[in-house]
Every structure is written in C-alpha cells, then in structure tokens.
Short mmCIF file of C-alpha atoms and ligand atoms in Angstrom, two decimals:
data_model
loop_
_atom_site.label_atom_id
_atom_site.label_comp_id
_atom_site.label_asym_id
_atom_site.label_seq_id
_atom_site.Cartn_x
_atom_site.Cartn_y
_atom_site.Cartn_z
CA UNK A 1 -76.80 -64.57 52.56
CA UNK A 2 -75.92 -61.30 54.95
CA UNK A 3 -75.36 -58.32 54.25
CA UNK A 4 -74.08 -55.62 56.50
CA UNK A 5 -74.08 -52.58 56.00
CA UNK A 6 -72.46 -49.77 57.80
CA UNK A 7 -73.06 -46.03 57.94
CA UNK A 8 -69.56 -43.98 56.82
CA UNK A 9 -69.19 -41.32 59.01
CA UNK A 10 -66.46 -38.43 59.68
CA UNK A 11 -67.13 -36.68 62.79
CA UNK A 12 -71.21 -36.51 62.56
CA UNK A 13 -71.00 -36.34 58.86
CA UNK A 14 -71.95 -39.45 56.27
CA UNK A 15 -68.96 -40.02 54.00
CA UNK A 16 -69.98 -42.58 52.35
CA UNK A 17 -72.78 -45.42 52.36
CA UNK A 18 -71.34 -48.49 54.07
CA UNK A 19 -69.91 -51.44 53.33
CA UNK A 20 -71.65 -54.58 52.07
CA UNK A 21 -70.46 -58.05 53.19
CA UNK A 22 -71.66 -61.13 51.50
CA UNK A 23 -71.27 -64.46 53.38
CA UNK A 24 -73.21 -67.48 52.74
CA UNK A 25 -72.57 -69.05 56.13
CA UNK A 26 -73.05 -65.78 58.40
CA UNK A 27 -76.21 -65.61 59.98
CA UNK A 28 -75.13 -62.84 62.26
CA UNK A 29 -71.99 -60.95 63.45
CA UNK A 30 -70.74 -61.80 66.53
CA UNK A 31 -69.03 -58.72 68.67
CA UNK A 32 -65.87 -59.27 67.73
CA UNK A 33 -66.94 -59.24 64.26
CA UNK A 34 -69.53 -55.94 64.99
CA UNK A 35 -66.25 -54.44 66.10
CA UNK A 36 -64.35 -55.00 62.99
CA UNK A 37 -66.74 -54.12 60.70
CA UNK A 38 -67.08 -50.68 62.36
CA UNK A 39 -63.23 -50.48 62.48
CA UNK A 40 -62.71 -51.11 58.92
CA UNK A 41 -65.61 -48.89 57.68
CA UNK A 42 -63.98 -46.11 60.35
CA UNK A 43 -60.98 -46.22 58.51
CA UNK A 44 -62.16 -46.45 54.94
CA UNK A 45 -64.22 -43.17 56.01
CA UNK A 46 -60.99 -41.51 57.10
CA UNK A 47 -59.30 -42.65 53.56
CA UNK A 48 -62.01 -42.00 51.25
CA UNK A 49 -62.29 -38.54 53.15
CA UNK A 50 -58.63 -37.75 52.60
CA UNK A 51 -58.49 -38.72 49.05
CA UNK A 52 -61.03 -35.82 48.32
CA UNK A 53 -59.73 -33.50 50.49
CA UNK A 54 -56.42 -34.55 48.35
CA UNK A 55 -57.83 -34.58 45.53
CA UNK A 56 -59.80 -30.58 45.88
CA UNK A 57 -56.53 -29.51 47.54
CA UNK A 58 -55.02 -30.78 44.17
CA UNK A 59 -57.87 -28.63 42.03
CA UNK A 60 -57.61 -25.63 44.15
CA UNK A 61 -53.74 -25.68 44.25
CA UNK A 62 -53.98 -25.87 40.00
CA UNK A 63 -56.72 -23.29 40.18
CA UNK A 64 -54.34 -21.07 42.37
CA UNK A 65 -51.40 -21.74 39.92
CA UNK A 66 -53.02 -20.48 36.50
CA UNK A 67 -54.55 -17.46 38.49
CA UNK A 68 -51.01 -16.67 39.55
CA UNK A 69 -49.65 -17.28 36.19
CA UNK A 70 -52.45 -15.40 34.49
CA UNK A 71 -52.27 -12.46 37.02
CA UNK A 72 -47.83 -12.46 36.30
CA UNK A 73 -48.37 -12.48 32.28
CA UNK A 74 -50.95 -9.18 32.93
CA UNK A 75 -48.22 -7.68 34.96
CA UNK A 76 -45.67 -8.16 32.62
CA UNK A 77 -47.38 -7.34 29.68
CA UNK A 78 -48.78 -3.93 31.60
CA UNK A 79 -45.15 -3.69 32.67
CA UNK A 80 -43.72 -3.54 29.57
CA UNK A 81 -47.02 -1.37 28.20
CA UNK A 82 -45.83 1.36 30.71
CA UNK A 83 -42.08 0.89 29.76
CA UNK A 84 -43.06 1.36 26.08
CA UNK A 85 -45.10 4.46 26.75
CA UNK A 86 -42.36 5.78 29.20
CA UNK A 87 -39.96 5.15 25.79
CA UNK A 88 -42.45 7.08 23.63
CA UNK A 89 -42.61 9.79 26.26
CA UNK A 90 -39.00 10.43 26.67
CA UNK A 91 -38.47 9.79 22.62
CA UNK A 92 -41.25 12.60 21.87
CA UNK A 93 -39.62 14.98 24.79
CA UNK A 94 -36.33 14.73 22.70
CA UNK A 95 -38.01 14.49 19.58
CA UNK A 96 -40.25 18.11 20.07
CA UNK A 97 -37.34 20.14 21.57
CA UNK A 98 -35.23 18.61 18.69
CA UNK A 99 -37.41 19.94 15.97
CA UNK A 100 -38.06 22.92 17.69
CA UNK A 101 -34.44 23.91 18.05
CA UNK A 102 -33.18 22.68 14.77
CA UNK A 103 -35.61 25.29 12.54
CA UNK A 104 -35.00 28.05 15.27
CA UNK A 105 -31.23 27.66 15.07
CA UNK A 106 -31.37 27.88 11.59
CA UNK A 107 -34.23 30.78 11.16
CA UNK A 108 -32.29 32.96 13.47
CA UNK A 109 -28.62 32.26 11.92
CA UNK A 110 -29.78 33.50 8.43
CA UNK A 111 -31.90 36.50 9.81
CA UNK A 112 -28.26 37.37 12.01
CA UNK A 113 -26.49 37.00 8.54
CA UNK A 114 -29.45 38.65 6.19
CA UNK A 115 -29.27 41.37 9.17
CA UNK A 116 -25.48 42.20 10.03
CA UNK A 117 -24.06 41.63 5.98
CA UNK A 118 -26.72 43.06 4.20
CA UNK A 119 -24.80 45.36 1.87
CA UNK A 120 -22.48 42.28 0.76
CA UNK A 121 -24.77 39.47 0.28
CA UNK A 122 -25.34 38.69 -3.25
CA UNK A 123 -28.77 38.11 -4.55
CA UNK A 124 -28.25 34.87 -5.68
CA UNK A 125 -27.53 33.86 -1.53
CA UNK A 126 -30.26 36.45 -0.57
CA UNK A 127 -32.84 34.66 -2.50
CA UNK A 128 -31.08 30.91 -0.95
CA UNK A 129 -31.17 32.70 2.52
CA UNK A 130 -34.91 33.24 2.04
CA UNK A 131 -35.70 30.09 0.66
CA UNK A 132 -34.90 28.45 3.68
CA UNK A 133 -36.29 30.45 6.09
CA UNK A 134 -39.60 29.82 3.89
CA UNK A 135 -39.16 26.31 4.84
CA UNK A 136 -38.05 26.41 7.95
CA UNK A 137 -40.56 28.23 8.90
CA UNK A 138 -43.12 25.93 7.71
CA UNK A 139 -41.81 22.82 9.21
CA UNK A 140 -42.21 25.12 12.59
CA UNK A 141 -45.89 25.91 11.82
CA UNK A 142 -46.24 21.95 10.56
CA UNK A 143 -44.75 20.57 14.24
CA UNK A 144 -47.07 22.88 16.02
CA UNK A 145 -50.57 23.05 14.52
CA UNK A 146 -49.82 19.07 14.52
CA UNK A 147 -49.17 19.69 18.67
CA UNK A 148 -52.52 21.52 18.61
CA UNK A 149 -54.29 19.38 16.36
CA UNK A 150 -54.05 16.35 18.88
CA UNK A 151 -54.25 18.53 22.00
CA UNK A 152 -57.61 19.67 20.56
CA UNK A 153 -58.43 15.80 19.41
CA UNK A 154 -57.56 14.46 23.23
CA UNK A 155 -59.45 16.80 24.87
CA UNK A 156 -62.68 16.46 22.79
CA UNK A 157 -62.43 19.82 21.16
CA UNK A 158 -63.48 19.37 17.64
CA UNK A 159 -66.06 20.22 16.16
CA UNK A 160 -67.30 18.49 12.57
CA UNK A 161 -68.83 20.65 10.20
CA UNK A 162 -70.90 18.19 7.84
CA UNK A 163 -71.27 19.49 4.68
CA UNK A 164 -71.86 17.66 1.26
CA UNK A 165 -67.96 16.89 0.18
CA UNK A 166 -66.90 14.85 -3.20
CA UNK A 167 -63.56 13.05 -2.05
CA UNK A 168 -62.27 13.25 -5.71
CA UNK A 169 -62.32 16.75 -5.76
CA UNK A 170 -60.78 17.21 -2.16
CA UNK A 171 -57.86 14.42 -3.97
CA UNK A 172 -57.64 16.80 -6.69
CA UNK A 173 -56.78 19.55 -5.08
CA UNK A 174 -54.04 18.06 -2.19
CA UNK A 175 -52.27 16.95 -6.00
CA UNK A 176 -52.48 20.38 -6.95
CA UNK A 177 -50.93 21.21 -3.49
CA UNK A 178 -48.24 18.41 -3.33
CA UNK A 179 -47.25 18.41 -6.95
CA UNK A 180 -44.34 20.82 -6.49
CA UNK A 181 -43.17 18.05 -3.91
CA UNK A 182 -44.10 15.00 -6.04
CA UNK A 183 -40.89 15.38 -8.78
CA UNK A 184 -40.75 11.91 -10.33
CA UNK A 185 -43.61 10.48 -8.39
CA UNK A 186 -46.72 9.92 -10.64
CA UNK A 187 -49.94 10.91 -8.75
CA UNK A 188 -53.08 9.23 -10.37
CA UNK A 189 -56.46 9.21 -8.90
CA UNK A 190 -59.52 6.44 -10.18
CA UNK A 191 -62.49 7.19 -9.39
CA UNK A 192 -65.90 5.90 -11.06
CA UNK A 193 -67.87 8.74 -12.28
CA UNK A 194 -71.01 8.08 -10.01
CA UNK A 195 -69.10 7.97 -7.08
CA UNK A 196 -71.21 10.11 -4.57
CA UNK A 197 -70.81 12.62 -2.15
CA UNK A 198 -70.82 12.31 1.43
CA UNK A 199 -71.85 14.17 4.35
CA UNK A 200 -68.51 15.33 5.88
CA UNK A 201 -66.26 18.35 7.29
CA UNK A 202 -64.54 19.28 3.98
CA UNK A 203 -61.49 20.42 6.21
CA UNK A 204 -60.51 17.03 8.03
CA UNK A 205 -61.24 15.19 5.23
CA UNK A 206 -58.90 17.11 3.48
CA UNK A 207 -56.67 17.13 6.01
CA UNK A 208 -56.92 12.95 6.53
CA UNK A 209 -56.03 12.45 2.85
CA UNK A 210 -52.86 15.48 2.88
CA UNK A 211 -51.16 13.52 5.72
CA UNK A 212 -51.78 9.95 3.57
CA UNK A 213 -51.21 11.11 0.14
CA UNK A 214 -47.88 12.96 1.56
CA UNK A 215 -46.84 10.17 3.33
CA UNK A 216 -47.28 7.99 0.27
CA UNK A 217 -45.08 10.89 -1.32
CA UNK A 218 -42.02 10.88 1.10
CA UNK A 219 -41.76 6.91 1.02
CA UNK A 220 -42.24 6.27 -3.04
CA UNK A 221 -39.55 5.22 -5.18
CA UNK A 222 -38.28 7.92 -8.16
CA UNK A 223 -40.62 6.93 -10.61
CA UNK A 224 -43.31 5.60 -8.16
CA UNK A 225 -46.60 5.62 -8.42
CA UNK A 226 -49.17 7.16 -5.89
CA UNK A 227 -52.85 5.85 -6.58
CA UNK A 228 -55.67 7.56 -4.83
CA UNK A 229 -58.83 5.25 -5.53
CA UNK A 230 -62.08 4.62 -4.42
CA UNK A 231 -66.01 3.19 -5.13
CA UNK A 232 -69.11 2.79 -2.71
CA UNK A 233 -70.54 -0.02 -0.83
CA UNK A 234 -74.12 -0.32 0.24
CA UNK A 235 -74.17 2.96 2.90
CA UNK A 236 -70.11 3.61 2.92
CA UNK A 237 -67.48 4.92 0.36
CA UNK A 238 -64.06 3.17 0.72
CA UNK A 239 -61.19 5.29 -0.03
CA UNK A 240 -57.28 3.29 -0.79
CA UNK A 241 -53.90 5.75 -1.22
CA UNK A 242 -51.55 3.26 -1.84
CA UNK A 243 -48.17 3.44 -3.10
CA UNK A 244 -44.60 1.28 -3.77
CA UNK A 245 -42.62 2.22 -1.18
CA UNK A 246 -40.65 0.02 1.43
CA UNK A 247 -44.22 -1.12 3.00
CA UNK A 248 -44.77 -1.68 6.73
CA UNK A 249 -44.15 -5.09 8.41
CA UNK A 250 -47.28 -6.90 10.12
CA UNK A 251 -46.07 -6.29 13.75
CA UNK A 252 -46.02 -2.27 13.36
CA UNK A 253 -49.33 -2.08 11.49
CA UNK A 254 -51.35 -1.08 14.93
CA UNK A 255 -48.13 0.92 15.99
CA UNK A 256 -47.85 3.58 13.38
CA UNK A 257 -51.31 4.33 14.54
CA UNK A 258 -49.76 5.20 18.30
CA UNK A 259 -48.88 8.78 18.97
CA UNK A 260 -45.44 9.95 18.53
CA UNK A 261 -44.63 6.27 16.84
CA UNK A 262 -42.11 6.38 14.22
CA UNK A 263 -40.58 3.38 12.46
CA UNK A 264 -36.67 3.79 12.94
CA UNK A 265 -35.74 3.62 9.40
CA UNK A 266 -33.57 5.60 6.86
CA UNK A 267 -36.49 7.80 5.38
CA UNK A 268 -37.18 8.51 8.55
CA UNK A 269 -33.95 9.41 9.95
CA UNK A 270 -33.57 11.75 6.81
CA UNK A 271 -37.60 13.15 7.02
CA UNK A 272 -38.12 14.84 10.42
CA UNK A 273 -41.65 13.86 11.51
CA UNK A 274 -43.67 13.98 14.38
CA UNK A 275 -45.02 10.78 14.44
CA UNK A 276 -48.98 12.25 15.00
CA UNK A 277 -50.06 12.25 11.31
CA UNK A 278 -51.87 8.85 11.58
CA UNK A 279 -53.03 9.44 15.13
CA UNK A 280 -55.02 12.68 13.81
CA UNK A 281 -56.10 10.89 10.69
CA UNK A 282 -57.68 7.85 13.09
CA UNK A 283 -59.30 10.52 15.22
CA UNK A 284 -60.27 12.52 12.15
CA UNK A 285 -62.20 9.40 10.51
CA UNK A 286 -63.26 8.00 14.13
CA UNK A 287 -65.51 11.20 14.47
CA UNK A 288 -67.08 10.63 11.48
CA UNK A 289 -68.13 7.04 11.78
CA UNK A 290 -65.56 5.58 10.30
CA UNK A 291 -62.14 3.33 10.05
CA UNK A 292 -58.99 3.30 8.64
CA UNK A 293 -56.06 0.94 8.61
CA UNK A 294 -53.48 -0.21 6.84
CA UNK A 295 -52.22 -3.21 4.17
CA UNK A 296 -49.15 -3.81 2.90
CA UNK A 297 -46.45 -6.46 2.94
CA UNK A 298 -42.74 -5.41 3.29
CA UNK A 299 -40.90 -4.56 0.05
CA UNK A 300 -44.40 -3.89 -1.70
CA UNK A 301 -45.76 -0.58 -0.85
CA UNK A 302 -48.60 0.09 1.26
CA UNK A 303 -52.26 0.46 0.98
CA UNK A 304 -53.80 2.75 3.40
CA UNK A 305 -57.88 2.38 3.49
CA UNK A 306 -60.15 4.29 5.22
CA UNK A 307 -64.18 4.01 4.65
CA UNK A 308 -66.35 6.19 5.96
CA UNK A 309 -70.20 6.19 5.97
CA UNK A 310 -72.28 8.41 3.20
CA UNK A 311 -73.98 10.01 6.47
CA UNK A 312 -76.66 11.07 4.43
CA UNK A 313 -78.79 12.25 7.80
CA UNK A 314 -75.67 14.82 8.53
CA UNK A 315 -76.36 17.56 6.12
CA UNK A 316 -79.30 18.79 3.77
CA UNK A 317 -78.32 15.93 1.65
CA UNK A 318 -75.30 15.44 -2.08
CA UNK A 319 -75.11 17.81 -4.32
CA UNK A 320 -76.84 16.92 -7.64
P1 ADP B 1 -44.57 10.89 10.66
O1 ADP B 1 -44.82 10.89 9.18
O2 ADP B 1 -44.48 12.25 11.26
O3 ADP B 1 -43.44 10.00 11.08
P2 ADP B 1 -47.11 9.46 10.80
O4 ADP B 1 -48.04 9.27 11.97
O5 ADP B 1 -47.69 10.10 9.58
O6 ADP B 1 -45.88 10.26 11.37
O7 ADP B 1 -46.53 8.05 10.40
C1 ADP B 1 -46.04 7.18 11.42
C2 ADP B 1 -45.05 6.19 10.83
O8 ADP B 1 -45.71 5.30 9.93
C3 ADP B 1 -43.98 6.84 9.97
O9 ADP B 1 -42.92 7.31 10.77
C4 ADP B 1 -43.54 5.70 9.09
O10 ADP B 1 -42.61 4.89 9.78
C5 ADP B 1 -44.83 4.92 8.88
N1 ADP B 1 -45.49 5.23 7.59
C6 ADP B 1 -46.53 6.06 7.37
N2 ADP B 1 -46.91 6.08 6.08
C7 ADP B 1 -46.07 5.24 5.44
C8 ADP B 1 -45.94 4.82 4.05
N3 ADP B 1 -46.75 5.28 3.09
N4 ADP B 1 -44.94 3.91 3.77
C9 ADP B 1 -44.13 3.43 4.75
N5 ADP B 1 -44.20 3.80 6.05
C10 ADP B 1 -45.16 4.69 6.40
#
C-alpha cells in the first residue's frame, strides 16, 4: 500500500494537510504522476481556500446586515423619540399660553365691568363677578407654582425636610380640603390603626397625595367612590388612591408619567390641566426613596400606588 501525501499550500501558507492516495499496486509515483498529484492538491487548496473565504464573507456580510438593521431600528425609534418630544414641546407651548390667556381674558373682563358699571351691577352679579375671579385666579396660581414646582425639581432645587409624618392624617386633611369639590363622590380612607409614621417632608407628601386624590376626584363617576388605603411591609408603607373612573389603557401607563402628557379625552378636554401633576408626584416620591405607578384596566378605575420607605435614619425617629 502507498500513501502520498501532499502539503496544501496557498501562497506560503498550509491550507490544508494533503491528500492521501491508497493503491495496492503503486510502489512509487512516477513524474507524470508527482505532477498530478501536486496539480490536484494545488487546486483543491485554491477551492477549499475559497469556500472559507466564501463562507466568512457570508458571516461577515450577515454580521454587517443585523448591525445595519439594529443601528436603522435605533434611529427610528430615536427618530420618532425626538418627534414625540418636539409634539409635547409645541403642545405645552400652546397649551401654557392657552391657559395663561384664557384666566387673564376673563380676570380682566370682569374687573373692566366690576370697574366701569359699578353703580348698576346688582349684588347678586357682583357676588357671580367675584366668584369667578376667585377661581380664575386660582387656576393662574395652580398653572404657575406647577411651572415652578418642576423648574425647581429639574434643576435639583429641592430640598426635603424629614420630619415624622402619619400619611392618614396628611389624607385627612386633603378630604377636608377637596370636600367642597368632591359633591357626589364618596371619599373613604382605610387605614389599620398601627400603621406607622414615616420619616418624610410633610409638605410633598401632602402635596403627592392632593394631585392623586384630586385626580381620582375629576375622573370619578357621580356616586363614585375614592379609596385612600394603605398598610406596611417589612421597612416600607404602601399607599393605593384608587377610584372608578374611565381607567388608563396599558400603553399610556409610563406616559402619563411624561411631562406635559395628557390623555386626549373628554374629561380632559373639559378639565384644563397641565399635564405635570404626575411628573412632580414621581420626582416628589423619587427623592424620598421611593416609587409610584399605576394599575388599572380600561373601564375599571385606576389604582395609583406609591410606597415609600419608613426612613427611620431621616429624623429623630415616629412619634409615639
Ligand atoms: P393633568 O391632570 O394636569 O392632566 P397629570 O400629570 O396629573 O396632569 O395627569 C396626566 C394624565 O394622566 C391626565 O391628563 C389623565 O389623562 C391621566 N390621569 C391621571 N389620573 C387619572 C385618573 N385617576 N383616571 C384617569 N386618568 C388619569
């Protein structure tokens, strides 16, 4: 038996490892048959070389082809990221010099009329007159302590005061606040009586549930109910305001969190808003360790819950 076997090369490089040739009869190769060998294990060289080079040029052309795909979907999706934002910028542009004119215009036509007819207004419209400038001129001081709020917020200007605060006695007191507003809405808060106190800035805390409990207001039903409830877990208290109004679909969950993002429904095409009540609620509860978000399914109201730690190590300790 022979064997031959013949070094691959491509230019100075080995390829491959040679080709073996069995033959019974061959004792050895004549020149002819030197010169074949050589040939065919030239050749195979050449085509073993070119189906890798084929086959990496076919790995490095897929390779190429998801990083160019990948690299188009980020452009597109920042793309349409910056188109969004460029929406909310124009929409809150309209949306500030809207609110701000529509109070003004009204402020300044009754103090013209209140001004000029004096002597023949009745009381009855004197006492109408003023009632609307009274809330006018609240929704003007709402719009722009909201405009300060998260100008202070974005540019790190806050400062928490932790004090010991009890959450149901900060709930307590927005109901006393909002119960003028709440007409046929029941407000009901369930709490367990050791629910403890946390280390906290009274203020924002306050201020966090105002913006949820009133939303909860402006979206219930006649006859709805608004429940403010909460208990403690391990180091955390978790807080729920939830009510039965039209809810909030799964794809603008994250949104409403957004500044300046409104849903464009009914209530709100009736409600002027601002869109930056959630934002500074997110913030608020971000600075003090904590989360909030949001659970609802359309048609069934919506549960807002926010937990916060007890921070314990923020303040001299609860109250008894
Ligand atoms: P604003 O109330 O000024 O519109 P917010 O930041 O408080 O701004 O709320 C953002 C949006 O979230 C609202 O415009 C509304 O579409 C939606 N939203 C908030 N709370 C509720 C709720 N309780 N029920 C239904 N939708 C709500």
């Amino acid at each position: 038996m022979s064997i031959v076997l013949l070094p691959m090369r491509l230019k100075a490089r080995l390829v491959g490892f040679g080709v073996g040739v069995r033959n019974h009869r061959m004792v050895h190769l004549s020149d002819d048959e030197r010169l074949f060998f050589s040939m065919f294990a030239a050749q195979s060289s050449t085509a073993i070389e070119n189906a890798r080079l084929y086959e990496a040029l076919g790995q490095a052309n897929l390779t190429l082809e998801e990083k160019v795909h990948e690299r188009t979907h980020d452009l597109q999706e920042a793309n349409t990221r910056l188109r969004e934002l460029d929406q909310i910028k124009s929409n809150f542009i309209s949306m500030v010099s809207h609110e701000l004119r529509t109070p003004l215009t009204a402020i300044k036509g009754f103090i013209v009329t209140l001004f000029h007819y004096d002597k023949e207004i009745s009381e009855e419209k004197r006492h109408l007159y003023l009632g609307v400038l009274n809330e006018e001129t609240d929704r003007l001081t709402r719009l722009i302590t909201e405009l300060l709020d998260i100008s202070r917020i974005e540019s790190g200007r806050v400062d928490i005061q932790w004090s010991p605060v009890s959450v149901p006695t900060l709930v307590r007191r927005v109901f006393d606040t909002l119960a003028i507003k709440a007409d046929a809405v029941r407000l009901v808060q369930d709490f367990p009586a050791d629910f403890p106190d946390i280390a906290a800035d009274s203020d924002k805390i306050e201020q966090v549930l105002m913006n949820l409990i009133s939303n909860a207001l402006k979206y219930s039903p006649e006859g709805g109910l608004v429940r403010v409830s909460g208990f403690r877990q391990g180091d955390e208290i978790e807080i729920t305001v939830e009510d039965e109004g039209p809810g909030i679909p799964a794809s603008e969950q994250e949104k409403i969190f957004d500044k300046f993002y409104r849903q464009d429904n009914e209530t709100n095409r009736k409600n002027p808003g601002t869109g930056l009540g959630l934002p500074i609620c997110r913030t608020l509860i971000h600075l003090h360790g904590g989360k909030v978000w949001v659970r609802s399914e359309p048609g069934q109201g919506c549960h807002f819950i926010f937990r916060l730690p007890l921070n314990l190590d923020k303040s001299e300790g609860p109250r008894g």
